[in-house]
Amino acid sequence: MTIDKVIVPLDVSSQADAIALIETLPQVTFWKVGLELFVSCGPQILKQLKQRNKRIFLDLKFHDIPNTVAGACRAAARYGVDLITIHATAGKVALKAAQSAAEMGANEAGVPVPKLIAISLLTSLNARELAFDLKIPLELPEYALQMALLGQECGLAGAVCSPQEVAQLRRTCGDDFLLVCPGVRPSWASKGDQKRSLTPSEALKAGANYLVIGRPITEANNPMTALKLISEELDAAEKIVK
Ligand SMILES: O=c1ccn([C@@H]2O[C@H](COP(=O)(O)O)[C@@H](O)[C@H]2O)c(=O)[nH]1
């Protein structure tokens, strides 16, 4: 089912708003809990999602020294979530420590080990910002690839990348490496702060495993209709991919 490849972010600031969204879109099986919701209402929302048999992408984008990210990943893994994010720029020692700690936390809690995935480069940044603001002397696609490869070398399960880099990452990192793409925008939706987007069908055909699509659905006049349009677009694209 292509709808299972869509992860919808719960980018709201209260548990009540999050639950309202979950109940408005019962066909969504995979939800993302990010900084806004987790900081607002804590891990309680994870229980709510698990009670409803939903898969959980805990997108807290850890970025700290090895000891601290390890502690955070160990604690996050105990919740029995499916995906956890860490910035690749935390570095090799931190990525390896985070991976071992996630395994330890899950084993302690007797839950499946979550997939730890590395943020390669935020999808809100473009080549100009990378070069002139962040002073990174690599072309953007090469930089995103190197960050994904760093994650892979450290034993992580996958990476978060923009749909514009996913084909290159898929070719280089192989079929078993999980590629999760935010910054996906249907042709009818506004881009907002996303700077490296493609449409859902383009992202799927380019090799993404999961598409994170938020505001085009959650801020639509009718979220159910928006999700249906995306689902039909993905169904058509999957027939071409197969
Ligand atoms: O590089 C990244 C990493 C994470 N995100 C998250 O994905 C969603 C996108 O929401 P939209 O409303 O579809 O823009 C959001 O929760 C981000 O925190 C990202 O956009 N880019």
Tab-separated table of C-alpha atoms and ligand atoms in Angstrom:
chain	number	residue	atom	x	y	z
A	1	MET	CA	0.000	0.000	0.000
A	2	THR	CA	1.596	3.281	-1.064
A	3	ILE	CA	-0.201	5.129	1.743
A	4	ASP	CA	2.065	3.229	4.183
A	5	LYS	CA	5.040	5.042	2.630
A	6	VAL	CA	3.699	8.398	3.753
A	7	ILE	CA	4.770	9.603	7.191
A	8	VAL	CA	2.699	12.529	8.436
A	9	PRO	CA	4.291	14.871	10.982
A	10	LEU	CA	2.295	15.837	14.046
A	11	ASP	CA	3.633	19.390	14.012
A	12	VAL	CA	1.182	20.747	16.564
A	13	SER	CA	1.673	21.954	20.116
A	14	SER	CA	-0.797	19.928	22.162
A	15	GLN	CA	-1.756	16.310	22.640
A	16	ALA	CA	-5.401	17.207	21.934
A	17	ASP	CA	-4.506	18.693	18.539
A	18	ALA	CA	-2.308	15.699	17.749
A	19	ILE	CA	-5.037	13.206	18.587
A	20	ALA	CA	-7.572	15.196	16.564
A	21	LEU	CA	-5.256	14.908	13.546
A	22	ILE	CA	-4.663	11.186	14.084
A	23	GLU	CA	-8.425	10.636	14.255
A	24	THR	CA	-9.101	12.788	11.180
A	25	LEU	CA	-6.746	10.608	9.110
A	26	PRO	CA	-7.322	6.989	10.269
A	27	GLN	CA	-5.675	5.571	7.130
A	28	VAL	CA	-2.273	7.043	8.109
A	29	THR	CA	-0.227	4.254	9.678
A	30	PHE	CA	3.050	6.118	10.285
A	31	TRP	CA	3.216	9.376	12.270
A	32	LYS	CA	6.160	11.621	13.056
A	33	VAL	CA	6.616	13.209	16.463
A	34	GLY	CA	9.012	16.129	16.223
A	35	LEU	CA	10.418	18.827	18.427
A	36	GLU	CA	7.313	21.009	18.728
A	37	LEU	CA	5.013	18.263	20.012
A	38	PHE	CA	7.595	16.411	22.122
A	39	VAL	CA	8.760	19.607	23.840
A	40	SER	CA	5.127	20.670	24.364
A	41	CYS	CA	3.686	17.494	25.789
A	42	GLY	CA	6.430	14.925	26.335
A	43	PRO	CA	6.475	11.174	25.704
A	44	GLN	CA	2.780	10.699	26.562
A	45	ILE	CA	1.934	11.162	22.873
A	46	LEU	CA	4.055	8.100	22.023
A	47	LYS	CA	1.811	5.972	24.258
A	48	GLN	CA	-1.250	7.378	22.524
A	49	LEU	CA	0.152	6.394	19.138
A	50	LYS	CA	1.144	2.922	20.294
A	51	GLN	CA	-2.324	2.326	21.772
A	52	ARG	CA	-3.643	2.982	18.256
A	53	ASN	CA	-1.099	0.591	16.682
A	54	LYS	CA	0.623	3.359	14.741
A	55	ARG	CA	4.268	3.337	13.717
A	56	ILE	CA	6.323	6.187	15.166
A	57	PHE	CA	9.102	8.304	13.713
A	58	LEU	CA	10.634	10.126	16.695
A	59	ASP	CA	12.312	13.019	14.898
A	60	LEU	CA	14.204	14.837	17.646
A	61	LYS	CA	17.310	15.317	15.466
A	62	PHE	CA	19.871	14.679	18.182
A	63	HIS	CA	23.061	16.708	17.833
A	64	ASP	CA	25.448	16.711	20.784
A	65	ILE	CA	28.598	15.120	22.189
A	66	PRO	CA	28.827	11.296	22.068
A	67	ASN	CA	27.917	10.705	25.734
A	68	THR	CA	24.828	12.903	25.491
A	69	VAL	CA	23.464	11.565	22.193
A	70	ALA	CA	24.054	8.025	23.438
A	71	GLY	CA	21.989	8.736	26.563
A	72	ALA	CA	19.217	10.286	24.496
A	73	CYS	CA	19.134	7.412	21.980
A	74	ARG	CA	19.108	4.801	24.742
A	75	ALA	CA	16.139	6.535	26.393
A	76	ALA	CA	14.318	7.081	23.065
A	77	ALA	CA	14.742	3.448	22.051
A	78	ARG	CA	13.016	2.304	25.255
A	79	TYR	CA	9.755	3.857	24.010
A	80	GLY	CA	9.540	1.254	21.246
A	81	VAL	CA	9.554	3.795	18.422
A	82	ASP	CA	10.414	2.768	14.854
A	83	LEU	CA	12.722	5.549	13.645
A	84	ILE	CA	15.020	7.995	15.456
A	85	THR	CA	17.055	10.836	13.914
A	86	ILE	CA	20.523	12.165	14.667
A	87	HIS	CA	22.482	14.763	12.708
A	88	ALA	CA	25.356	13.170	10.770
A	89	THR	CA	27.415	16.226	11.716
A	90	ALA	CA	27.489	14.985	15.326
A	91	GLY	CA	30.444	12.988	13.961
A	92	LYS	CA	31.668	9.415	13.796
A	93	VAL	CA	32.172	8.796	17.523
A	94	ALA	CA	28.733	10.173	18.383
A	95	LEU	CA	27.000	8.221	15.583
A	96	LYS	CA	28.575	4.936	16.666
A	97	ALA	CA	27.791	5.613	20.337
A	98	ALA	CA	24.194	6.506	19.435
A	99	GLN	CA	23.736	3.294	17.436
A	100	SER	CA	25.052	1.084	20.269
A	101	ALA	CA	22.981	2.960	22.832
A	102	ALA	CA	19.777	2.595	20.783
A	103	GLU	CA	20.371	-1.167	20.635
A	104	MET	CA	21.022	-1.259	24.382
A	105	GLY	CA	17.919	0.773	25.253
A	106	ALA	CA	15.659	-1.387	23.089
A	107	ASN	CA	17.094	-4.609	24.526
A	108	GLU	CA	16.642	-3.334	28.091
A	109	ALA	CA	12.992	-2.541	27.371
A	110	GLY	CA	12.397	-5.734	25.390
A	111	VAL	CA	11.231	-3.824	22.299
A	112	PRO	CA	12.504	-4.009	18.691
A	113	VAL	CA	15.620	-1.944	17.993
A	114	PRO	CA	14.585	1.325	16.311
A	115	LYS	CA	16.231	2.329	13.056
A	116	LEU	CA	18.609	5.192	13.692
A	117	ILE	CA	18.832	7.452	10.652
A	118	ALA	CA	21.253	10.301	9.938
A	119	ILE	CA	20.142	13.752	8.847
A	120	SER	CA	22.332	14.484	5.828
A	121	LEU	CA	21.408	18.135	5.245
A	122	LEU	CA	18.182	19.844	6.297
A	123	THR	CA	15.781	20.200	3.388
A	124	SER	CA	15.240	23.866	4.253
A	125	LEU	CA	18.780	24.730	3.124
A	126	ASN	CA	19.897	25.410	-0.445
A	127	ALA	CA	23.280	25.402	-2.164
A	128	ARG	CA	23.823	29.117	-1.575
A	129	GLU	CA	23.274	28.794	2.174
A	130	LEU	CA	25.521	25.738	2.351
A	131	ALA	CA	28.356	27.563	0.618
A	132	PHE	CA	28.022	31.129	1.900
A	133	ASP	CA	26.421	30.807	5.345
A	134	LEU	CA	27.723	27.427	6.503
A	135	LYS	CA	31.017	27.764	4.555
A	136	ILE	CA	30.926	24.148	3.387
A	137	PRO	CA	33.299	23.879	0.414
A	138	LEU	CA	31.520	20.930	-1.252
A	139	GLU	CA	28.730	20.916	-3.849
A	140	LEU	CA	25.423	20.284	-2.083
A	141	PRO	CA	24.701	16.829	-3.581
A	142	GLU	CA	28.220	15.661	-2.741
A	143	TYR	CA	27.929	16.971	0.827
A	144	ALA	CA	24.565	15.237	1.382
A	145	LEU	CA	26.031	12.008	-0.006
A	146	GLN	CA	29.100	12.187	2.236
A	147	MET	CA	26.911	12.729	5.322
A	148	ALA	CA	24.751	9.726	4.406
A	149	LEU	CA	27.859	7.601	3.829
A	150	LEU	CA	29.207	8.658	7.230
A	151	GLY	CA	26.012	7.362	8.809
A	152	GLN	CA	26.261	4.134	6.852
A	153	GLU	CA	29.902	3.640	7.837
A	154	CYS	CA	28.896	4.032	11.506
A	155	GLY	CA	26.292	1.278	11.232
A	156	LEU	CA	23.151	3.421	11.002
A	157	ALA	CA	20.144	2.026	9.146
A	158	GLY	CA	19.567	4.958	6.838
A	159	ALA	CA	19.460	8.675	6.206
A	160	VAL	CA	17.101	11.597	5.877
A	161	CYS	CA	17.687	13.431	2.613
A	162	SER	CA	15.848	15.727	0.258
A	163	PRO	CA	14.081	14.083	-2.678
A	164	GLN	CA	16.505	15.898	-4.966
A	165	GLU	CA	19.412	13.790	-3.668
A	166	VAL	CA	17.635	10.509	-3.130
A	167	ALA	CA	18.478	8.912	-6.502
A	168	GLN	CA	22.195	9.505	-6.003
A	169	LEU	CA	22.102	8.226	-2.406
A	170	ARG	CA	20.154	5.144	-3.484
A	171	ARG	CA	22.732	4.317	-6.211
A	172	THR	CA	25.664	4.755	-3.830
A	173	CYS	CA	24.315	3.467	-0.513
A	174	GLY	CA	22.453	0.472	-1.962
A	175	ASP	CA	18.951	-0.926	-1.682
A	176	ASP	CA	19.140	-1.900	2.000
A	177	PHE	CA	19.842	1.635	3.206
A	178	LEU	CA	16.645	3.338	4.354
A	179	LEU	CA	16.047	6.712	2.689
A	180	VAL	CA	13.447	8.979	4.251
A	181	CYS	CA	12.530	12.170	2.390
A	182	PRO	CA	10.914	15.256	3.868
A	183	GLY	CA	10.524	18.306	1.629
A	184	VAL	CA	8.046	16.480	-0.600
A	185	ARG	CA	5.509	18.770	-2.250
A	186	PRO	CA	2.591	17.865	-4.516
A	187	SER	CA	2.390	20.208	-7.532
A	188	TRP	CA	-0.693	21.872	-5.993
A	189	ALA	CA	0.911	22.653	-2.617
A	190	SER	CA	3.015	25.588	-1.553
A	191	LYS	CA	6.660	24.908	-0.727
A	192	GLY	CA	6.792	26.974	2.472
A	193	ASP	CA	10.336	26.806	3.880
A	194	GLN	CA	11.288	23.664	1.927
A	195	LYS	CA	14.021	24.504	-0.605
A	196	ARG	CA	14.905	21.187	-2.307
A	197	SER	CA	11.556	19.578	-3.021
A	198	LEU	CA	10.130	17.175	-5.591
A	199	THR	CA	6.600	15.829	-5.975
A	200	PRO	CA	5.522	12.617	-4.187
A	201	SER	CA	5.635	10.568	-7.414
A	202	GLU	CA	9.077	11.933	-8.347
A	203	ALA	CA	10.449	11.165	-4.867
A	204	LEU	CA	9.063	7.630	-4.930
A	205	LYS	CA	10.414	6.923	-8.430
A	206	ALA	CA	13.824	8.319	-7.389
A	207	GLY	CA	14.100	5.656	-4.684
A	208	ALA	CA	12.719	7.024	-1.399
A	209	ASN	CA	11.446	4.417	1.089
A	210	TYR	CA	9.313	6.910	2.984
A	211	LEU	CA	7.973	10.367	2.208
A	212	VAL	CA	7.390	12.815	5.053
A	213	ILE	CA	4.523	15.077	4.000
A	214	GLY	CA	3.128	17.535	6.507
A	215	ARG	CA	1.544	20.900	5.740
A	216	PRO	CA	0.187	19.968	2.278
A	217	ILE	CA	-2.017	17.499	4.210
A	218	THR	CA	-2.378	18.910	7.713
A	219	GLU	CA	-3.001	22.511	6.637
A	220	ALA	CA	-5.236	21.647	3.685
A	221	ASN	CA	-8.879	22.768	3.816
A	222	ASN	CA	-9.707	19.090	3.730
A	223	PRO	CA	-6.795	16.924	4.970
A	224	MET	CA	-8.595	13.711	3.956
A	225	THR	CA	-8.934	14.918	0.328
A	226	ALA	CA	-5.296	16.054	0.255
A	227	LEU	CA	-4.138	12.656	1.516
A	228	LYS	CA	-6.331	10.902	-1.062
A	229	LEU	CA	-4.828	12.972	-3.899
A	230	ILE	CA	-1.300	12.102	-2.713
A	231	SER	CA	-2.202	8.451	-2.322
A	232	GLU	CA	-3.614	8.304	-5.885
A	233	GLU	CA	-0.486	10.008	-7.244
A	234	LEU	CA	1.711	7.449	-5.440
A	235	ASP	CA	-0.406	4.487	-6.594
A	236	ALA	CA	0.025	5.639	-10.214
A	237	ALA	CA	3.780	6.132	-9.725
A	238	GLU	CA	4.203	2.707	-8.120
A	239	LYS	CA	2.672	1.031	-11.160
A	240	ILE	CA	5.394	2.700	-13.268
A	241	VAL	CA	8.179	1.764	-10.801
A	242	LYS	CA	7.086	-1.936	-10.826
B	1	LIG	O1	15.713	17.787	6.608
B	1	LIG	C1	14.608	17.723	7.193
B	1	LIG	C2	14.406	16.921	8.300
B	1	LIG	C3	13.163	16.872	8.879
B	1	LIG	N1	12.139	17.605	8.396
B	1	LIG	C4	10.820	17.488	9.069
B	1	LIG	O2	9.849	16.992	8.152
B	1	LIG	C5	8.628	17.661	8.302
B	1	LIG	C6	8.253	18.316	7.003
B	1	LIG	O3	7.014	18.978	7.140
B	1	LIG	P1	6.333	19.771	5.932
B	1	LIG	O4	5.158	20.433	6.574
B	1	LIG	O5	5.947	18.743	4.899
B	1	LIG	O6	7.331	20.745	5.409
B	1	LIG	C7	8.777	18.640	9.461
B	1	LIG	O7	8.257	18.031	10.613
B	1	LIG	C8	10.276	18.807	9.610
B	1	LIG	O8	10.661	18.970	10.953
B	1	LIG	C9	12.325	18.392	7.300
B	1	LIG	O9	11.404	19.084	6.816
B	1	LIG	N2	13.559	18.409	6.720
